[in-house]
CSV table of N, CA and C in Angstrom, one decimal:
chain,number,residue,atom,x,y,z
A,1,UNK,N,9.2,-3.4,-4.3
A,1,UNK,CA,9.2,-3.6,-5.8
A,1,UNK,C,10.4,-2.9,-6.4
A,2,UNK,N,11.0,-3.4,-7.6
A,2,UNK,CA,12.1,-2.9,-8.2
A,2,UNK,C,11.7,-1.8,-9.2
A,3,UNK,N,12.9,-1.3,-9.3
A,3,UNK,CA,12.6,0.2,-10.4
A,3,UNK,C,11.9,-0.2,-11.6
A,4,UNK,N,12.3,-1.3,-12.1
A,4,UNK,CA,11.8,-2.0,-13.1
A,4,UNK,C,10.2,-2.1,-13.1
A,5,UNK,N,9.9,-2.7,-12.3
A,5,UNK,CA,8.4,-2.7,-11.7
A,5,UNK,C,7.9,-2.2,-12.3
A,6,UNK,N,8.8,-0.2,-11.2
A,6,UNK,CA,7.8,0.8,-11.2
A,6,UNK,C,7.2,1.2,-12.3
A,7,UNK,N,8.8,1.3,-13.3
A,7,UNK,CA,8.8,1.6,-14.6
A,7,UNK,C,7.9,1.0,-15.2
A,8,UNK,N,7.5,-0.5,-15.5
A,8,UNK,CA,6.3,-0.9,-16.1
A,8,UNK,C,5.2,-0.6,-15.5
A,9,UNK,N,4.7,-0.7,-14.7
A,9,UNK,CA,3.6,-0.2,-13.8
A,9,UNK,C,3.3,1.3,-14.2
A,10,UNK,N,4.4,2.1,-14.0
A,10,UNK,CA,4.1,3.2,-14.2
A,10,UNK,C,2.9,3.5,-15.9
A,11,UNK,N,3.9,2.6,-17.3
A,11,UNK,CA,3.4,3.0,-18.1
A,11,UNK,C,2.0,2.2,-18.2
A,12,UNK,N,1.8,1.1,-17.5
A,12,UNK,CA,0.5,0.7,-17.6
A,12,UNK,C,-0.6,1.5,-17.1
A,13,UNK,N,-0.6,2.3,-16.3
A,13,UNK,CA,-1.1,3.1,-15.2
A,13,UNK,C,-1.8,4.8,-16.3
A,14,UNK,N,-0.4,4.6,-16.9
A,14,UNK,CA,-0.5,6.1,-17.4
A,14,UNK,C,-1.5,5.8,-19.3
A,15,UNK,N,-1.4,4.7,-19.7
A,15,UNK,CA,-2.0,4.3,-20.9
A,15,UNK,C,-3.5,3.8,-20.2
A,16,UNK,N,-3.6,3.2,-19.4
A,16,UNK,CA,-5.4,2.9,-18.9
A,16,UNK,C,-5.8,2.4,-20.0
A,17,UNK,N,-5.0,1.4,-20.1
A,17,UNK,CA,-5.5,0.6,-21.4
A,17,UNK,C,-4.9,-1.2,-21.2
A,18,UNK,N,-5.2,-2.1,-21.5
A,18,UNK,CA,-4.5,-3.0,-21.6
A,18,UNK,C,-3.6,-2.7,-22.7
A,19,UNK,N,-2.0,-3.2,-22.7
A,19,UNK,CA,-0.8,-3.1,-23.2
A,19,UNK,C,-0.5,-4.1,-23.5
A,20,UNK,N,0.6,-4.7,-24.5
A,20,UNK,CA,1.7,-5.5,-24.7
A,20,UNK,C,2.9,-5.7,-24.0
A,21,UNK,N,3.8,-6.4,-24.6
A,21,UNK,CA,5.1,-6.7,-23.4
A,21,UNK,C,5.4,-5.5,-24.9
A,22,UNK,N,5.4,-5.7,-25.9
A,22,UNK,CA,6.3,-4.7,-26.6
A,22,UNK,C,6.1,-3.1,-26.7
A,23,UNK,N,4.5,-2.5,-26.8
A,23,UNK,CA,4.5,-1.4,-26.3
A,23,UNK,C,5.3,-1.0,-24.9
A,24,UNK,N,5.2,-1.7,-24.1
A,24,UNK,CA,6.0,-1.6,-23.1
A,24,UNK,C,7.5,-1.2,-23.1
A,25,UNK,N,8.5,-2.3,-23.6
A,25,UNK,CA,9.7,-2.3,-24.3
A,25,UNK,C,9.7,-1.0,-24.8
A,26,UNK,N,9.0,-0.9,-26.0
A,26,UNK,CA,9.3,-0.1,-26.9
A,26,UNK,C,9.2,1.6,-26.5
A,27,UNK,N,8.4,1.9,-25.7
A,27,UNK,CA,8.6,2.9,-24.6
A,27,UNK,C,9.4,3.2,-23.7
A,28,UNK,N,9.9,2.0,-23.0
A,28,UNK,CA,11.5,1.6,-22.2
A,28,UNK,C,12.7,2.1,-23.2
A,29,UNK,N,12.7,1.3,-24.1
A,29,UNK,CA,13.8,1.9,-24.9
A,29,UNK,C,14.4,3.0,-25.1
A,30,UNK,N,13.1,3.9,-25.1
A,30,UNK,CA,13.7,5.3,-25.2
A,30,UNK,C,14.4,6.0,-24.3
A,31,UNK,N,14.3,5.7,-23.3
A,31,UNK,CA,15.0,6.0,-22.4
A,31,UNK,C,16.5,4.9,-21.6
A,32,UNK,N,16.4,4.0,-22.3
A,32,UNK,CA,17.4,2.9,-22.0
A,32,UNK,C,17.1,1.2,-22.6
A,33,UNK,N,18.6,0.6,-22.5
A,33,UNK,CA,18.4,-0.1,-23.5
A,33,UNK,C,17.9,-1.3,-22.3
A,34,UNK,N,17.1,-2.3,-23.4
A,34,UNK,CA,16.4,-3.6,-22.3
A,34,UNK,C,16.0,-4.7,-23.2
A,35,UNK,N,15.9,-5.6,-22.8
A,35,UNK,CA,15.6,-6.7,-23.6
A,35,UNK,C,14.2,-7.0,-23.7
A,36,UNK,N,13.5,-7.8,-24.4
A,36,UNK,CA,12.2,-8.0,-24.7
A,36,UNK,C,11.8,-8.8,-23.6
A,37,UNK,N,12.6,-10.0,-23.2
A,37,UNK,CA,12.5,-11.1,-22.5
A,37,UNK,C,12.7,-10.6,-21.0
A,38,UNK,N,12.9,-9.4,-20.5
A,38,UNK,CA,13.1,-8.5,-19.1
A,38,UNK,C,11.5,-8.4,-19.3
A,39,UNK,N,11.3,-7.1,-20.1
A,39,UNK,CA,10.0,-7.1,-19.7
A,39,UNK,C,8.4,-8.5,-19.7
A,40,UNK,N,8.7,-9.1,-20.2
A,40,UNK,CA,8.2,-10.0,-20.2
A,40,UNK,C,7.8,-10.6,-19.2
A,41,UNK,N,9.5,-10.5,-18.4
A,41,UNK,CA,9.4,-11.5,-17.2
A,41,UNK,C,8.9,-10.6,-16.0
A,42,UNK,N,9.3,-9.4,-16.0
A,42,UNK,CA,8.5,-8.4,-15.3
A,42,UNK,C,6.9,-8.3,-15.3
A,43,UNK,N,6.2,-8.3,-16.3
A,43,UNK,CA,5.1,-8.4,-16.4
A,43,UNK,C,4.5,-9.9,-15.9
A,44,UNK,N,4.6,-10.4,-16.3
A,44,UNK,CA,4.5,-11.9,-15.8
A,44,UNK,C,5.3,-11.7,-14.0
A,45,UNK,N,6.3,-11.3,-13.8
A,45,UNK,CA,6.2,-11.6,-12.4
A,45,UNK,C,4.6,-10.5,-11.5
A,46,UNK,N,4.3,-9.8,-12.2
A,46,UNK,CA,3.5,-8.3,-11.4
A,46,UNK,C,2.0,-9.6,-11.7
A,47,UNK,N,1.8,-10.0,-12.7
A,47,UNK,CA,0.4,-10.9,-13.1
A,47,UNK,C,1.0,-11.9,-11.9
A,48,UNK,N,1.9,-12.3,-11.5
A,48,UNK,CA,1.7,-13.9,-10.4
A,48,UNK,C,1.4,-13.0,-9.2
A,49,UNK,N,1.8,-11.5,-9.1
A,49,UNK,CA,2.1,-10.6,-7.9
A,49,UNK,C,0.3,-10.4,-7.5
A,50,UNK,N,-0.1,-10.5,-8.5
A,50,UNK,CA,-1.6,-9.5,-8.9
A,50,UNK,C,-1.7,-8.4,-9.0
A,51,UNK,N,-0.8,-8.0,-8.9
A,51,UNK,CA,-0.9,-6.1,-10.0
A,51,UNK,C,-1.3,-5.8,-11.2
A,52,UNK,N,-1.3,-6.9,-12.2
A,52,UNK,CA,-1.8,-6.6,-13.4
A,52,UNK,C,-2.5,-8.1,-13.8
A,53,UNK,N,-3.7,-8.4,-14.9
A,53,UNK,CA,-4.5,-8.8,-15.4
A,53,UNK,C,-3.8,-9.6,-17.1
A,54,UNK,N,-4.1,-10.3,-17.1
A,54,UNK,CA,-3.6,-10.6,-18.1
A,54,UNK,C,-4.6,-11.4,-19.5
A,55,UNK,N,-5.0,-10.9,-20.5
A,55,UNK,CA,-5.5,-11.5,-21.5
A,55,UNK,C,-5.5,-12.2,-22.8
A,56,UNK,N,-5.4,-13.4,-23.2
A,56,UNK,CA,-4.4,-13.7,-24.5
A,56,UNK,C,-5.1,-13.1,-25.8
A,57,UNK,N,-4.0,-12.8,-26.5
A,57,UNK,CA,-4.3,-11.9,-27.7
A,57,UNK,C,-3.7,-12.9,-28.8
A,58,UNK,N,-4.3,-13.4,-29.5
A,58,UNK,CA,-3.0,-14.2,-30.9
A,58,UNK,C,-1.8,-15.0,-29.5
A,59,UNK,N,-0.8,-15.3,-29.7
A,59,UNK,CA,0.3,-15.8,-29.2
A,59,UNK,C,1.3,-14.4,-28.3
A,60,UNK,N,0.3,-13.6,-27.8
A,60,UNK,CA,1.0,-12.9,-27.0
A,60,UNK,C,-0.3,-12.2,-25.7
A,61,UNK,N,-0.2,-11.6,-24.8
A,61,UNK,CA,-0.8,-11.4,-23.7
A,61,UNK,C,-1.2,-10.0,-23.9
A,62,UNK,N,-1.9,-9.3,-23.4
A,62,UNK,CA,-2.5,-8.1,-22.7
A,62,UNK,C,-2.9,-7.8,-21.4
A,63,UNK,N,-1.9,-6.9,-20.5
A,63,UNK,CA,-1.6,-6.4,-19.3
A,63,UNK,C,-2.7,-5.7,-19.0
A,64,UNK,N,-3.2,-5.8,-18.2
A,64,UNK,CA,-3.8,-4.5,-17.7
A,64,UNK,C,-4.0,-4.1,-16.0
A,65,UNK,N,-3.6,-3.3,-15.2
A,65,UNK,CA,-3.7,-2.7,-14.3
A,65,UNK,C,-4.7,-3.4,-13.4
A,66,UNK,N,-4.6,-4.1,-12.2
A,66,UNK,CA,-5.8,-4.3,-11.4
A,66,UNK,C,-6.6,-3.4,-10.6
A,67,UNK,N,-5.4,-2.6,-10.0
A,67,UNK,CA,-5.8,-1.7,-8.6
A,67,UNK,C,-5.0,-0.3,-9.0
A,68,UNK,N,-5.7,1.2,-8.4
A,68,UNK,CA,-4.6,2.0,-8.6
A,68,UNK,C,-3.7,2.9,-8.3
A,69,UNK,N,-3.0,3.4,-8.6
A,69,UNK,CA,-1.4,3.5,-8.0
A,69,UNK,C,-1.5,4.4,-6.9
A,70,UNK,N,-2.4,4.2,-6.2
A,70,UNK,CA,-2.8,4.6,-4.8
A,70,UNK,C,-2.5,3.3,-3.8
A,71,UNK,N,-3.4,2.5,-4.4
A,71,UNK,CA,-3.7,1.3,-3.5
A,71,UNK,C,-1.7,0.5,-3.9
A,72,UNK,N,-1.0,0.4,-5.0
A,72,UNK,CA,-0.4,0.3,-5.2
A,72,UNK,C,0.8,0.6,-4.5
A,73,UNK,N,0.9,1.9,-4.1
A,73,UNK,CA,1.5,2.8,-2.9
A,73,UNK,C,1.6,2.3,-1.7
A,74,UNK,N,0.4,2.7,-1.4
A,74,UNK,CA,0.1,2.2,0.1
A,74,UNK,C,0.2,0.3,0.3
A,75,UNK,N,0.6,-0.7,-0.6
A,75,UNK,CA,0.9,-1.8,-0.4
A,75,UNK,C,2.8,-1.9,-0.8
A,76,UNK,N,3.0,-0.9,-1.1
A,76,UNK,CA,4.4,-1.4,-1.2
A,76,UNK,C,4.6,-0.5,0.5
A,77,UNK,N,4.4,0.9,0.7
A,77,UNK,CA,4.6,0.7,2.1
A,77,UNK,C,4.3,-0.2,3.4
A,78,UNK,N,3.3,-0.7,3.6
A,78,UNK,CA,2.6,-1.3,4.2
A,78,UNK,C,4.0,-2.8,4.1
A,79,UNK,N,4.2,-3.3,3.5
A,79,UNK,CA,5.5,-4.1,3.3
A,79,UNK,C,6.6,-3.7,3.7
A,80,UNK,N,7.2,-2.2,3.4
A,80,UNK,CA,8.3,-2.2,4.0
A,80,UNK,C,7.7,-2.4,5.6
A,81,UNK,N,6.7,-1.3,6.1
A,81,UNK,CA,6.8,-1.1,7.4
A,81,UNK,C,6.8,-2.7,8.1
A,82,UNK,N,6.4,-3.3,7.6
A,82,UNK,CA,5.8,-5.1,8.1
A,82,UNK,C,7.0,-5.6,8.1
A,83,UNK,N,8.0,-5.6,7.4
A,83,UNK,CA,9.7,-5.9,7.6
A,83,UNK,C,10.4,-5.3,8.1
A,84,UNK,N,9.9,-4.1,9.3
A,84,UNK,CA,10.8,-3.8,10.4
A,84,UNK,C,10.6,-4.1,11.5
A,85,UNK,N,11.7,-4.4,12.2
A,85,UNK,CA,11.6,-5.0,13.9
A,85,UNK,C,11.1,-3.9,14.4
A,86,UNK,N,11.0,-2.7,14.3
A,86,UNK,CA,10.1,-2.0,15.2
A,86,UNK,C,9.7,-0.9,14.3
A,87,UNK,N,8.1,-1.8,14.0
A,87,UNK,CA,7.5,-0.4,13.6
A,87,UNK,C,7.0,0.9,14.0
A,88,UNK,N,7.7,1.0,15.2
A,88,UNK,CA,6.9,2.2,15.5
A,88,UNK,C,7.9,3.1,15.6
A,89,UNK,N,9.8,2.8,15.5
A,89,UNK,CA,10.4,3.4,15.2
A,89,UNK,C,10.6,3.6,13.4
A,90,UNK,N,10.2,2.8,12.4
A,90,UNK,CA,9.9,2.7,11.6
A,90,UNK,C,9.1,4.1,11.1
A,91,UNK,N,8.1,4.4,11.5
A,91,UNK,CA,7.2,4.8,11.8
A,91,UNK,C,7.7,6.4,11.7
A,92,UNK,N,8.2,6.5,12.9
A,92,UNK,CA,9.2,8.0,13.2
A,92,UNK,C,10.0,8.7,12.5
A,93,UNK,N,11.0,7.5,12.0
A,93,UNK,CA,11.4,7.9,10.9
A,93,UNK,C,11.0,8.6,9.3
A,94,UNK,N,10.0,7.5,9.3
A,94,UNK,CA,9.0,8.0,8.0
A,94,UNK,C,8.4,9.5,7.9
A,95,UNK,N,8.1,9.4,9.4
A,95,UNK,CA,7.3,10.7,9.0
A,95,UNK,C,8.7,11.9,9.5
A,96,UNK,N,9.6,11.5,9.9
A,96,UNK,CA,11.1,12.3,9.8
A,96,UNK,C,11.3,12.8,8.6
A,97,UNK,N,11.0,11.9,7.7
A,97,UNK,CA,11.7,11.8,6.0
A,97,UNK,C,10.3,13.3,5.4
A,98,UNK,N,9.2,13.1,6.1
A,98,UNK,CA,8.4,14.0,5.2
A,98,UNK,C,8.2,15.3,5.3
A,99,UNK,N,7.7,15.8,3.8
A,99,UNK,CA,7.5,17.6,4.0
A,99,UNK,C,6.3,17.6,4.9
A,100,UNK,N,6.0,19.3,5.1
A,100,UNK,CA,5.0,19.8,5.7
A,100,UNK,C,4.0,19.2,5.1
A,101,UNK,N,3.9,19.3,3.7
A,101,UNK,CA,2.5,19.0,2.8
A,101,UNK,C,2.5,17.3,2.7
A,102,UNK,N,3.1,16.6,3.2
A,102,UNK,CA,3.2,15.1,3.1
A,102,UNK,C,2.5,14.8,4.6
A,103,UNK,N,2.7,16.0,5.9
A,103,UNK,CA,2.4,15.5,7.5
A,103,UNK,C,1.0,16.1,7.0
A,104,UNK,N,0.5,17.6,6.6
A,104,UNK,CA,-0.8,17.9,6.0
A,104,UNK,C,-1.7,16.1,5.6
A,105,UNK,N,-1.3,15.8,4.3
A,105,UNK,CA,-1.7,14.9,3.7
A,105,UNK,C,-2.3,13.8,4.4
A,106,UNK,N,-1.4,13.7,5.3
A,106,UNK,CA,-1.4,12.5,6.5
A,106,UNK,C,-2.3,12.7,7.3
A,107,UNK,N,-2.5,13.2,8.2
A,107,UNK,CA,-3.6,14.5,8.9
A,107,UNK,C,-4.4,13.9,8.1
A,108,UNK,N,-4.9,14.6,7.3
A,108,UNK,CA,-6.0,14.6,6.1
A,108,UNK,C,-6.2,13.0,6.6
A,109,UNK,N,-5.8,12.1,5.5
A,109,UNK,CA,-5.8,10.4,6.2
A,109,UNK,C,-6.5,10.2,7.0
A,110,UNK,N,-5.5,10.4,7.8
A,110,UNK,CA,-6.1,9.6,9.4
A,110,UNK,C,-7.5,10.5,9.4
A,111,UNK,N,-7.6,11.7,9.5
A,111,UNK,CA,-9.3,12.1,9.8
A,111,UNK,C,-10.5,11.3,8.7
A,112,UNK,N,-10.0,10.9,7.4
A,112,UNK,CA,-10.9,10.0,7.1
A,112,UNK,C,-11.2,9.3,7.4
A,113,UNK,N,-9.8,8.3,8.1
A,113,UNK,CA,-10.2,6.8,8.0
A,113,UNK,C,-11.1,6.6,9.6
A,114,UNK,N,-10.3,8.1,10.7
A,114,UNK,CA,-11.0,7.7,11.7
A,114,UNK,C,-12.6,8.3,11.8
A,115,UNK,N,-13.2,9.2,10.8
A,115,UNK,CA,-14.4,9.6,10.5
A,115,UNK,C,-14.9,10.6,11.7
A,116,UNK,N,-15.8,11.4,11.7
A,116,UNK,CA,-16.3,12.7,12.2
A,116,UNK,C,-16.7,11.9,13.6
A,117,UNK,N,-16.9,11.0,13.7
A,117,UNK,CA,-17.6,10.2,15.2
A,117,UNK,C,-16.1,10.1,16.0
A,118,UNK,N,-14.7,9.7,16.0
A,118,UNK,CA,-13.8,9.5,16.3
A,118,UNK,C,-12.9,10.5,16.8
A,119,UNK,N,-13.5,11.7,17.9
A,119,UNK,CA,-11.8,12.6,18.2
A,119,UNK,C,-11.5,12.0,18.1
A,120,UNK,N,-9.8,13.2,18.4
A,120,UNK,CA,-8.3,12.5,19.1
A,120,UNK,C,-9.0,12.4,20.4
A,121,UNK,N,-7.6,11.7,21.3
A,121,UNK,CA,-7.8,11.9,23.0
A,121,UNK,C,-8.1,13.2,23.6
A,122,UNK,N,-7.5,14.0,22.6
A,122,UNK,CA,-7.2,15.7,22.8
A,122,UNK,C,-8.6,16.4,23.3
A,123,UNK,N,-9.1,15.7,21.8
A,123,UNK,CA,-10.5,16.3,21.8
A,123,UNK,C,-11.4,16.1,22.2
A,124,UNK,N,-11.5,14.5,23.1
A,124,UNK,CA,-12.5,14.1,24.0
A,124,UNK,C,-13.1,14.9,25.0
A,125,UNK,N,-14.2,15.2,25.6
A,125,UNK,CA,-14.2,16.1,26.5
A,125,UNK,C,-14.1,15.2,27.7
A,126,UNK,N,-13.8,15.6,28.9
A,126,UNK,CA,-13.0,15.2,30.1
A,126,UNK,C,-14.1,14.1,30.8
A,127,UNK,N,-15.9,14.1,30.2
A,127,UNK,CA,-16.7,13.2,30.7
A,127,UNK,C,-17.2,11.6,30.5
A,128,UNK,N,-16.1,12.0,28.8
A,128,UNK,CA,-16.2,10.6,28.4
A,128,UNK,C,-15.1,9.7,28.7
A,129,UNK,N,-14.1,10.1,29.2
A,129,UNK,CA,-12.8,9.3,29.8
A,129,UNK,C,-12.7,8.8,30.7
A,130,UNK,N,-12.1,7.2,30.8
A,130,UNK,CA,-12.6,6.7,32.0
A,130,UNK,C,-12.0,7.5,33.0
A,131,UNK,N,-12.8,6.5,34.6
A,131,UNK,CA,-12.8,7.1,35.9
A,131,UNK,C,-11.5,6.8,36.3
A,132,UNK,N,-11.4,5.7,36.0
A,132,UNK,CA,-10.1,4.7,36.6
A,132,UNK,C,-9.1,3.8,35.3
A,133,UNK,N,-8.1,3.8,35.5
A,133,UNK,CA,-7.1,3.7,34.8
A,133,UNK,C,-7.7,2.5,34.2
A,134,UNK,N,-6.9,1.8,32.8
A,134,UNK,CA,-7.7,0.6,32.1
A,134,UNK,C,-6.5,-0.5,32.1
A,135,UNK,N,-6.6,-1.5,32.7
A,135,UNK,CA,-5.7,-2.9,32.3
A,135,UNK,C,-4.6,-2.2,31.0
A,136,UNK,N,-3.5,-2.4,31.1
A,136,UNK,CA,-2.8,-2.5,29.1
A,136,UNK,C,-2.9,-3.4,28.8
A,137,UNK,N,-3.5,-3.5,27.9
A,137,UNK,CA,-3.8,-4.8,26.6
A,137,UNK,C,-2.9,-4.6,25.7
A,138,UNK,N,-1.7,-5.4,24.7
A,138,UNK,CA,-1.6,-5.4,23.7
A,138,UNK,C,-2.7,-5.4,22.6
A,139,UNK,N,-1.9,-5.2,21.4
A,139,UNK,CA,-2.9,-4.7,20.1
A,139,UNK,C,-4.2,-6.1,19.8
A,140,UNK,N,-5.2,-6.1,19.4
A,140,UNK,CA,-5.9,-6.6,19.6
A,140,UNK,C,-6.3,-7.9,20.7
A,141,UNK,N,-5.9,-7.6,21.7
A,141,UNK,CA,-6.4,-8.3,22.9
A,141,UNK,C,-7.4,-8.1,23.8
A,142,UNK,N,-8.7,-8.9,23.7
A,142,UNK,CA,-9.4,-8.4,24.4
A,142,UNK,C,-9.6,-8.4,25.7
A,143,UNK,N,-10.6,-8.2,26.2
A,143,UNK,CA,-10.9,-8.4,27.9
A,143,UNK,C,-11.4,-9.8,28.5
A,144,UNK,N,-11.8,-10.4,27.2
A,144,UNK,CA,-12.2,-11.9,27.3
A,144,UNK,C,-10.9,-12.7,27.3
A,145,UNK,N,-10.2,-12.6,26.3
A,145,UNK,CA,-8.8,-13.2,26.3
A,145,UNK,C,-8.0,-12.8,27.6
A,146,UNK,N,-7.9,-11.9,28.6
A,146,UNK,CA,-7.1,-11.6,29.5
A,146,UNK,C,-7.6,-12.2,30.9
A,147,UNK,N,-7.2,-12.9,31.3
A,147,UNK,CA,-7.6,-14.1,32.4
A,147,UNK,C,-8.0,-12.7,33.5
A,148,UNK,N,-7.1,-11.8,33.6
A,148,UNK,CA,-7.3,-11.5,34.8
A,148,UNK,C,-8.3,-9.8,34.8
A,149,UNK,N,-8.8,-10.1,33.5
A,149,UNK,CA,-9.6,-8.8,33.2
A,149,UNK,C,-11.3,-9.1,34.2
A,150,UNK,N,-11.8,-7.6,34.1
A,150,UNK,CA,-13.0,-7.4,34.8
A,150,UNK,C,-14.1,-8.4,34.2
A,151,UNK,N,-13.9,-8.5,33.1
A,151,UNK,CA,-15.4,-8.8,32.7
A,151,UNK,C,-15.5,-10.5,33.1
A,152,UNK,N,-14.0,-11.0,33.0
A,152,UNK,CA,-14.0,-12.5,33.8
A,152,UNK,C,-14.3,-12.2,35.3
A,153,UNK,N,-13.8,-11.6,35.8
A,153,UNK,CA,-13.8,-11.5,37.3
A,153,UNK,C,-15.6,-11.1,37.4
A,154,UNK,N,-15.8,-11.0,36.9
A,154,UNK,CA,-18.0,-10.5,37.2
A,154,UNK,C,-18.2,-9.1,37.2
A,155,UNK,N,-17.4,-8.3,36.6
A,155,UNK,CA,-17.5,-6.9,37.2
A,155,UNK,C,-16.4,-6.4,37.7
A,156,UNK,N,-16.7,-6.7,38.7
A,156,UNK,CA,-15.7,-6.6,40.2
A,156,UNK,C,-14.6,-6.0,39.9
């Protein structure tokens, strides 16, 4: 997304209200000069985007915020990372770029999303690991999909 975007996004976010294209403007202005017909088109591109809601008022619209600037975040990243040839150097980088309190944060994350049932590998204790090495599967490939996996072979 462009600065522009953010900029309107931002003040939609921060008023939690449905808006106009001119309260909009007219808060932009103070800080630089813009045309009526910019924001306009900005708002109207974020409504085709689905970022924002739109309601008609008299012969003009009312914006409002769909999702928030959490989910907002996490979909503009989620894009860049999806337009690199390798995300998992992607990946490296990103977390190159971050403070201590951004790798914290992260941490934090992942222990949600993987939930109190989920160690790491780390933390597995040594009984639940398999006996014998496991097929590599790429990312969602199963053992059914793999011709020459066990569970086709009977076991065995």
């Amino acid at each position: 997304m462009g600065e522009l975007e953010d900029a309107v996004m931002t003040r939609v976010w921060k008023w939690n209200r449905p808006v106009t294209v001119r309260e909009v403007l007219e808060d932009i202005q103070q800080e630089r000069s813009i045309a009526y017909t910019t924001v306009m088109t900005v708002l109207d591109n974020l409504h085709q985007k689905g970022w924002v809601r739109r309601e008609a008022e008299g012969r003009a619209y009312r914006y409002e915020a769909v999702s928030t600037r959490a989910a907002y975040a996490a979909a503009l990243m989620n894009d860049a990372w999806s337009q690199s040839d390798n995300p998992a150097a992607a990946l490296v980088a990103f977390f190159g770029m971050m403070s201590e309190e951004q790798r914290r944060a992260l941490s934090d994350a992942v222990r949600i999303v993987q939930g109190p049932e989920s160690p790491g590998p780390a933390e597995q204790p040594d009984d639940t690991r398999p006996a014998e090495p496991r097929e590599e599967r790429g990312p969602g490939e199963s053992a059914a999909r793999n011709p020459g996996s066990a569970t086709e072979r009977g076991g065995r």
